[in-house]
Coordinates of C-alpha atoms in Angstrom, one line a residue:
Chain A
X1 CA 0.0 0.0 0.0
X2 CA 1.5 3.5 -0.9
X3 CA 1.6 5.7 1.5
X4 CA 5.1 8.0 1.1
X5 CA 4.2 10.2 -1.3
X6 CA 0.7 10.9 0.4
X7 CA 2.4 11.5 3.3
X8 CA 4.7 14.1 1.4
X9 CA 1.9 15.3 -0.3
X10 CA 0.2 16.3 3.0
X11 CA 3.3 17.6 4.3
X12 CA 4.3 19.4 1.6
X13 CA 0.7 21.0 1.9
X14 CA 0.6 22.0 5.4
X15 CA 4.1 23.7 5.0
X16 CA 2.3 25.8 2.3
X17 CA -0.3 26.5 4.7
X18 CA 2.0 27.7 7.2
X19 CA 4.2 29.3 5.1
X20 CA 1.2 31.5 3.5
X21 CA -0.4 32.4 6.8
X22 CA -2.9 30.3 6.2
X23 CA -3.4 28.5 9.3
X24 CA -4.0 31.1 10.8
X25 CA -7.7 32.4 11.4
X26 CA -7.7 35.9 11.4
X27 CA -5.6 36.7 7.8
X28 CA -7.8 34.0 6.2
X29 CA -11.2 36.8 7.7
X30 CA -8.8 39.9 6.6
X31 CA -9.2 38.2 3.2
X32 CA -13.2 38.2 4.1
X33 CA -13.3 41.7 5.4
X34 CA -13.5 43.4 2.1
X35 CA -14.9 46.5 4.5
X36 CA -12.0 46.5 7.1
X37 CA -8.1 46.6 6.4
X38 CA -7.8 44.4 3.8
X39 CA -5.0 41.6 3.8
X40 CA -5.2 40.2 -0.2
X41 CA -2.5 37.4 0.4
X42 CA -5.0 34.8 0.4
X43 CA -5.8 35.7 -3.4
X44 CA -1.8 35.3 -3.9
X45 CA -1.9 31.8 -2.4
X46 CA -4.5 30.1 -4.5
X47 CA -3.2 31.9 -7.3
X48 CA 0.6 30.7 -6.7
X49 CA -1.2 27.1 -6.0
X50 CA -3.7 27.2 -9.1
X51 CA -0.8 27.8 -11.6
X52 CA 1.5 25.7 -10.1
X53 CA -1.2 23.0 -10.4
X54 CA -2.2 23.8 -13.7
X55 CA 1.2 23.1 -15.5
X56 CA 1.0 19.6 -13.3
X57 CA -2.2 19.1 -14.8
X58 CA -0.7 19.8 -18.9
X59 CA 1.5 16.4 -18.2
X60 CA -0.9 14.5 -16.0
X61 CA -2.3 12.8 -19.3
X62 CA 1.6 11.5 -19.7
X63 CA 1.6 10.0 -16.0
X64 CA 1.3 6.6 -15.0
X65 CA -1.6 7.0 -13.0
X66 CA -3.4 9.9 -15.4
X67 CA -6.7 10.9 -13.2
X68 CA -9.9 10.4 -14.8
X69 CA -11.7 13.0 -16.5
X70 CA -14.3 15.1 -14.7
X71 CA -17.1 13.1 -13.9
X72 CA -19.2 15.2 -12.0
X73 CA -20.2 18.1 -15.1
X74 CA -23.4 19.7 -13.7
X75 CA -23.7 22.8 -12.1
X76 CA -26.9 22.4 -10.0
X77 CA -28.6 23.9 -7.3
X78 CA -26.8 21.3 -5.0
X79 CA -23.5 22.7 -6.0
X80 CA -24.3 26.5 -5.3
X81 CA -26.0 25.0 -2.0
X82 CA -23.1 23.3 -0.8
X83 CA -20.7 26.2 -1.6
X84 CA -22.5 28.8 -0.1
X85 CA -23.1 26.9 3.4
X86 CA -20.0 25.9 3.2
X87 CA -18.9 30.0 2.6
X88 CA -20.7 30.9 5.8
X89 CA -18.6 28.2 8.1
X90 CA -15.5 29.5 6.8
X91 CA -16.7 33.2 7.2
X92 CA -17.4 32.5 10.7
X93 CA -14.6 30.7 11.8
X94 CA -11.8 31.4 9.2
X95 CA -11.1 27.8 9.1
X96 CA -11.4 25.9 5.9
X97 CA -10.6 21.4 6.0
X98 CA -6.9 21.8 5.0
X99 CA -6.1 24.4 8.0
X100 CA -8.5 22.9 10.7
X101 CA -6.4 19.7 10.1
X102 CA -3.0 21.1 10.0
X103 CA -4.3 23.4 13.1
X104 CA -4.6 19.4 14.9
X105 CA -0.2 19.3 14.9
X106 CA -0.6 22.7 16.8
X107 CA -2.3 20.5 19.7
X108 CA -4.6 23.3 19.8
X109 CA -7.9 21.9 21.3
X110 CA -10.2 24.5 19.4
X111 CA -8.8 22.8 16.3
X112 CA -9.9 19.4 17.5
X113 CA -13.3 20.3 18.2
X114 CA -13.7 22.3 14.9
X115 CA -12.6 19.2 13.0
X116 CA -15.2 16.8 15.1
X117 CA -18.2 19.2 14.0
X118 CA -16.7 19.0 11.0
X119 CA -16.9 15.1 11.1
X120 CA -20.2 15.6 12.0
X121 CA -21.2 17.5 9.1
X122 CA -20.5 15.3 6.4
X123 CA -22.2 12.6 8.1
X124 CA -25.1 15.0 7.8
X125 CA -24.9 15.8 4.5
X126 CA -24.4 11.9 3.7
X127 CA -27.3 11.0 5.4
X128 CA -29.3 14.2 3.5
X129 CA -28.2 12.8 0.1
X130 CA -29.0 8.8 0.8
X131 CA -32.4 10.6 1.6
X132 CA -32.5 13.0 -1.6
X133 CA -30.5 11.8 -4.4
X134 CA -30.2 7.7 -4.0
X135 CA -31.0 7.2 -7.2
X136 CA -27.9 9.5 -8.7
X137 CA -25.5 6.8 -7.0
X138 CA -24.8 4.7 -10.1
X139 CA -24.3 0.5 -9.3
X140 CA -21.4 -0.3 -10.8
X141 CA -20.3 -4.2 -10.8
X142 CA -16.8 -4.8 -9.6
X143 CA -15.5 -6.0 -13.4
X144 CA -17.0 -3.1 -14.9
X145 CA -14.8 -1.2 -13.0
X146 CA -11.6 -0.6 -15.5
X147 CA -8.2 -2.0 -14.5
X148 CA -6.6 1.4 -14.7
X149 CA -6.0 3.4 -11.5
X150 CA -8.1 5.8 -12.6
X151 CA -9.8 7.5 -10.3
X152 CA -13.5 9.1 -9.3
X153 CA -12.3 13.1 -9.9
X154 CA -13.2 15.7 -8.2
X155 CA -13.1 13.7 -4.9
X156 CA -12.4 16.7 -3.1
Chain B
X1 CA -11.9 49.2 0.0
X2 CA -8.5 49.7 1.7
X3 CA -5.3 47.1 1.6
X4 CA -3.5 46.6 4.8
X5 CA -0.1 47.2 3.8
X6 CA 1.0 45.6 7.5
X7 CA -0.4 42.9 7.5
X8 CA 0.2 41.8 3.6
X9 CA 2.4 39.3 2.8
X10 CA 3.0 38.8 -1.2
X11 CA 6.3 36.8 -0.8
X12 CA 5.3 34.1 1.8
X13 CA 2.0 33.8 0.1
X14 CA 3.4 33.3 -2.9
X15 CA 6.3 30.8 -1.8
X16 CA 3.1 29.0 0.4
X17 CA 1.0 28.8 -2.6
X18 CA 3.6 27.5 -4.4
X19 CA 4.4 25.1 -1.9
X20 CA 0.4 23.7 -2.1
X21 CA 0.9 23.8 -6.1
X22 CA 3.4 21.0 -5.6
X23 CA 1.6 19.2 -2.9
X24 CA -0.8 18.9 -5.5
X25 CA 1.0 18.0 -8.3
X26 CA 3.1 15.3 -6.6
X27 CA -0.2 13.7 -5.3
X28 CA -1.8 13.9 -8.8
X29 CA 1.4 12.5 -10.7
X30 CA 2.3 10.0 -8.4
X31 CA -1.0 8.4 -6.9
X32 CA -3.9 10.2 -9.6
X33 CA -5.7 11.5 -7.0
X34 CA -7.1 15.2 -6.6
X35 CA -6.0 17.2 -3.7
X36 CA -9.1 18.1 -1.5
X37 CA -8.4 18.4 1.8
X38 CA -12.5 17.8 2.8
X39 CA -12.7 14.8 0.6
X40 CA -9.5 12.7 2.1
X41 CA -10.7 13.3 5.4
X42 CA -14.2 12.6 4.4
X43 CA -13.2 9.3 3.1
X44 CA -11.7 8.4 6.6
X45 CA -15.2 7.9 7.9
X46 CA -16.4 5.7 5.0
X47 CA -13.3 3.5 4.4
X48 CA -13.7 1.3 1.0
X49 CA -10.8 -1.7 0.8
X50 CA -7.3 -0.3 0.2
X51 CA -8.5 3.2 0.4
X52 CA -7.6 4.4 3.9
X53 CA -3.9 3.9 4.2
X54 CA -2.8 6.9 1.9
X55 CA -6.0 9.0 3.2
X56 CA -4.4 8.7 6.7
X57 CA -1.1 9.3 5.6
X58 CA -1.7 12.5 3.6
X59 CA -3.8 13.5 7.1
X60 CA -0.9 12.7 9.0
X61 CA 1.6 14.1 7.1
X62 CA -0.6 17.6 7.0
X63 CA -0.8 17.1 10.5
X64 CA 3.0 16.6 11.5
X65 CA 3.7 20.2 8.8
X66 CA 3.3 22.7 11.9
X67 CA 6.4 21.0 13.8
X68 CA 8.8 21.4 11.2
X69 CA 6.9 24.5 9.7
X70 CA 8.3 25.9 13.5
X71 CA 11.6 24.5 13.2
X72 CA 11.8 25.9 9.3
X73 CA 10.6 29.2 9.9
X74 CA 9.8 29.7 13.7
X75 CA 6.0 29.6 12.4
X76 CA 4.0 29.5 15.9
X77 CA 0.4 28.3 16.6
X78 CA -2.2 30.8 15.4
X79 CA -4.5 32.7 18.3
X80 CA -8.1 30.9 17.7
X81 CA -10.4 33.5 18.8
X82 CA -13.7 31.5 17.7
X83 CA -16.1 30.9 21.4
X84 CA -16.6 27.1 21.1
X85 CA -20.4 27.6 19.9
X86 CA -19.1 29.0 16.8
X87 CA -16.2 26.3 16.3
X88 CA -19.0 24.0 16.3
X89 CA -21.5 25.8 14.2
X90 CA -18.7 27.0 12.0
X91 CA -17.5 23.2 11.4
X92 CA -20.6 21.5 11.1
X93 CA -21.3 24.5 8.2
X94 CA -17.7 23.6 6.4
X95 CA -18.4 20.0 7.1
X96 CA -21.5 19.9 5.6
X97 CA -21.4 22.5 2.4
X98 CA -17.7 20.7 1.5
X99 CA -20.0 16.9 1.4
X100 CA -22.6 19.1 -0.5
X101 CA -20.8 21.0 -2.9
X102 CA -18.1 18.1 -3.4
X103 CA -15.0 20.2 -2.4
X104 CA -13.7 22.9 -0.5
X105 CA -11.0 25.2 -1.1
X106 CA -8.0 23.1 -2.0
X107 CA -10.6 20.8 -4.0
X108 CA -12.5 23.6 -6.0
X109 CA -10.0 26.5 -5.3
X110 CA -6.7 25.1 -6.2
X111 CA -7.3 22.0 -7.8
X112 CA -10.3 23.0 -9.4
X113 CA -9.3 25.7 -10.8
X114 CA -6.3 24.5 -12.3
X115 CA -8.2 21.6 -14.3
X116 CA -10.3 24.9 -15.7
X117 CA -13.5 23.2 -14.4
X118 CA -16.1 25.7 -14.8
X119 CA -18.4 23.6 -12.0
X120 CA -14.8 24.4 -9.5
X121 CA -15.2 28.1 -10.2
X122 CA -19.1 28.1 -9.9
X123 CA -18.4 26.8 -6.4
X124 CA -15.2 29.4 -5.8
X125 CA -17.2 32.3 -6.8
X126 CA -20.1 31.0 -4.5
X127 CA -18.1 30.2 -1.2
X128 CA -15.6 33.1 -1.8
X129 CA -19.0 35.5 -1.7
X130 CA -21.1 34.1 1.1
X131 CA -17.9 33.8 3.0
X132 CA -17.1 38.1 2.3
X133 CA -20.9 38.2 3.5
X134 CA -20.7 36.1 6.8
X135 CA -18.0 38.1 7.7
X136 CA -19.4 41.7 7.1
X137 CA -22.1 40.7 9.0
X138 CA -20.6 39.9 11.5
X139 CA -17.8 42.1 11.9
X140 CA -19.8 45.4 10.7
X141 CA -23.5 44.5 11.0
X142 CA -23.6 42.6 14.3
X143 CA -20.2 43.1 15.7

């Protein structure tokens, strides 16, 4: 089972995060605060990130495990949904998934119980879409699934 | 609308973002995965055969970054000024909209954007505005 380069992945993630300022609460909201002194670095980071990941993405079709194409295509009221509660957490708090976890090796117990609510969350929203949407899960038998580690995208 | 000069930080930003960018790429290029921080945790909870090991690692890993982030560049642990009531309702709110809106802001933000998904930037736009909103209201409205 592969787990190094996950593990640097992570890693190499965090140390962006703390690089950037990004664990940090209070410049993520003076990103927010359009109306108070306004700190724009956030803007710089997913820029910086975006492009970086873009040229990565130009030679992903060359890799030996090339990600599958976009499966999810719709933009539906689900999507707008999600994002905007989703908006409003990370406007209250300043915390987004990828700080709140790297906020855990701070051993900062506001962290922890940010993350459990978290947790709790997406078991929410699971249980709201088994309710709503069971019939958008598509069966798919084990040997239909192709031998290529090509993965579900957007799985994010 | 008035830039905080102080408190701006192009260089680190930039060198952080950059930092994320290859994150991203590494886990993409050498395990074809997307980087979305709400998604590998999510899949934690829901654990499909051979499917956990590199979710926990990539946690872990983000997880052991503040350490050496403080040895690196004396980085130290942020002041969390959220009451516990708001931690809660805050990440229940994240928790939730990420499962909703498949992705948060490393999924749709980074990621996203970079594959030039126009669903990525729908949900960008969306959670960049309601996020500016929940925090005019609260900071100028209410607070």
């Amino acid at each position: 089972m592969k787990v190094f380069s996950p593990f640097l992945s992570g890693l190499l993630f965090g140390l962006g995060l703390c690089l950037a300022g990004m664990t940090d609460p209070r410049k993520v909201q003076a990103f927010l605060d359009l109306a108070g002194p306004w700190d724009p670095s956030l803007a710089l980071v997913m820029g910086a990130a975006s492009a970086a990941a873009f040229i990565a993405f130009r030679f992903a079709g060359r890799a030996p495990f090339a990600p599958a194409p976009a499966l999810l295509k719709q933009i539906d009221g689900r999507l707008y949904a999600g994002a905007a509660i989703f908006g409003i957490g990370w406007g209250l708090v300043g915390f987004c998934p990828g700080p709140a976890l790297a906020n855990l090796g701070f051993l900062d117990v506001r962290a922890a119980v940010f993350v459990l609510a978290m947790a709790s969350g997406m078991r929410a929203a699971n249980v709201l879409l088994a309710h709503f949407e069971p019939a958008q899960v598509p069966r798919v038998k084990i040997s239909e699934i192709p031998a290529t580690p090509a993965r579900l995208a957007e799985d994010s | 609308m008035q830039v905080d000069w102080a408190h701006f930080t192009p260089a680190s930003a930039l060198g952080g973002g950059a930092l994320i960018g290859l994150a991203a790429t590494l886990l993409l290029l050498r395990d074809g995965r997307i980087l979305g921080a709400a998604g590998i945790f999510a899949g934690l909870a829901q654990p499909k055969t051979g499917d956990f090991a590199w979710r926990l690692a990539f946690v872990g890993g983000l997880m052991v970054s503040p350490a050496l982030a403080a040895l690196l560049w004396g980085v130290t642990a942020p002041q969390i000024a959220a009451s516990p009531n708001l931690l809660i309702v805050g990440g229940f709110l994240v928790g939730l909209g990420a499962r909703l809106g498949n992705g948060c802001t490393s999924g749709h933000g980074v990621c996203g954007l970079a594959r030039l998904s126009k669903r990525s930037l729908a949900a960008s736009l969306t959670f960049m505005a309601t996020g500016v909103a929940t925090v005019f209201v609260f900071r100028h409205l209410l607070g």
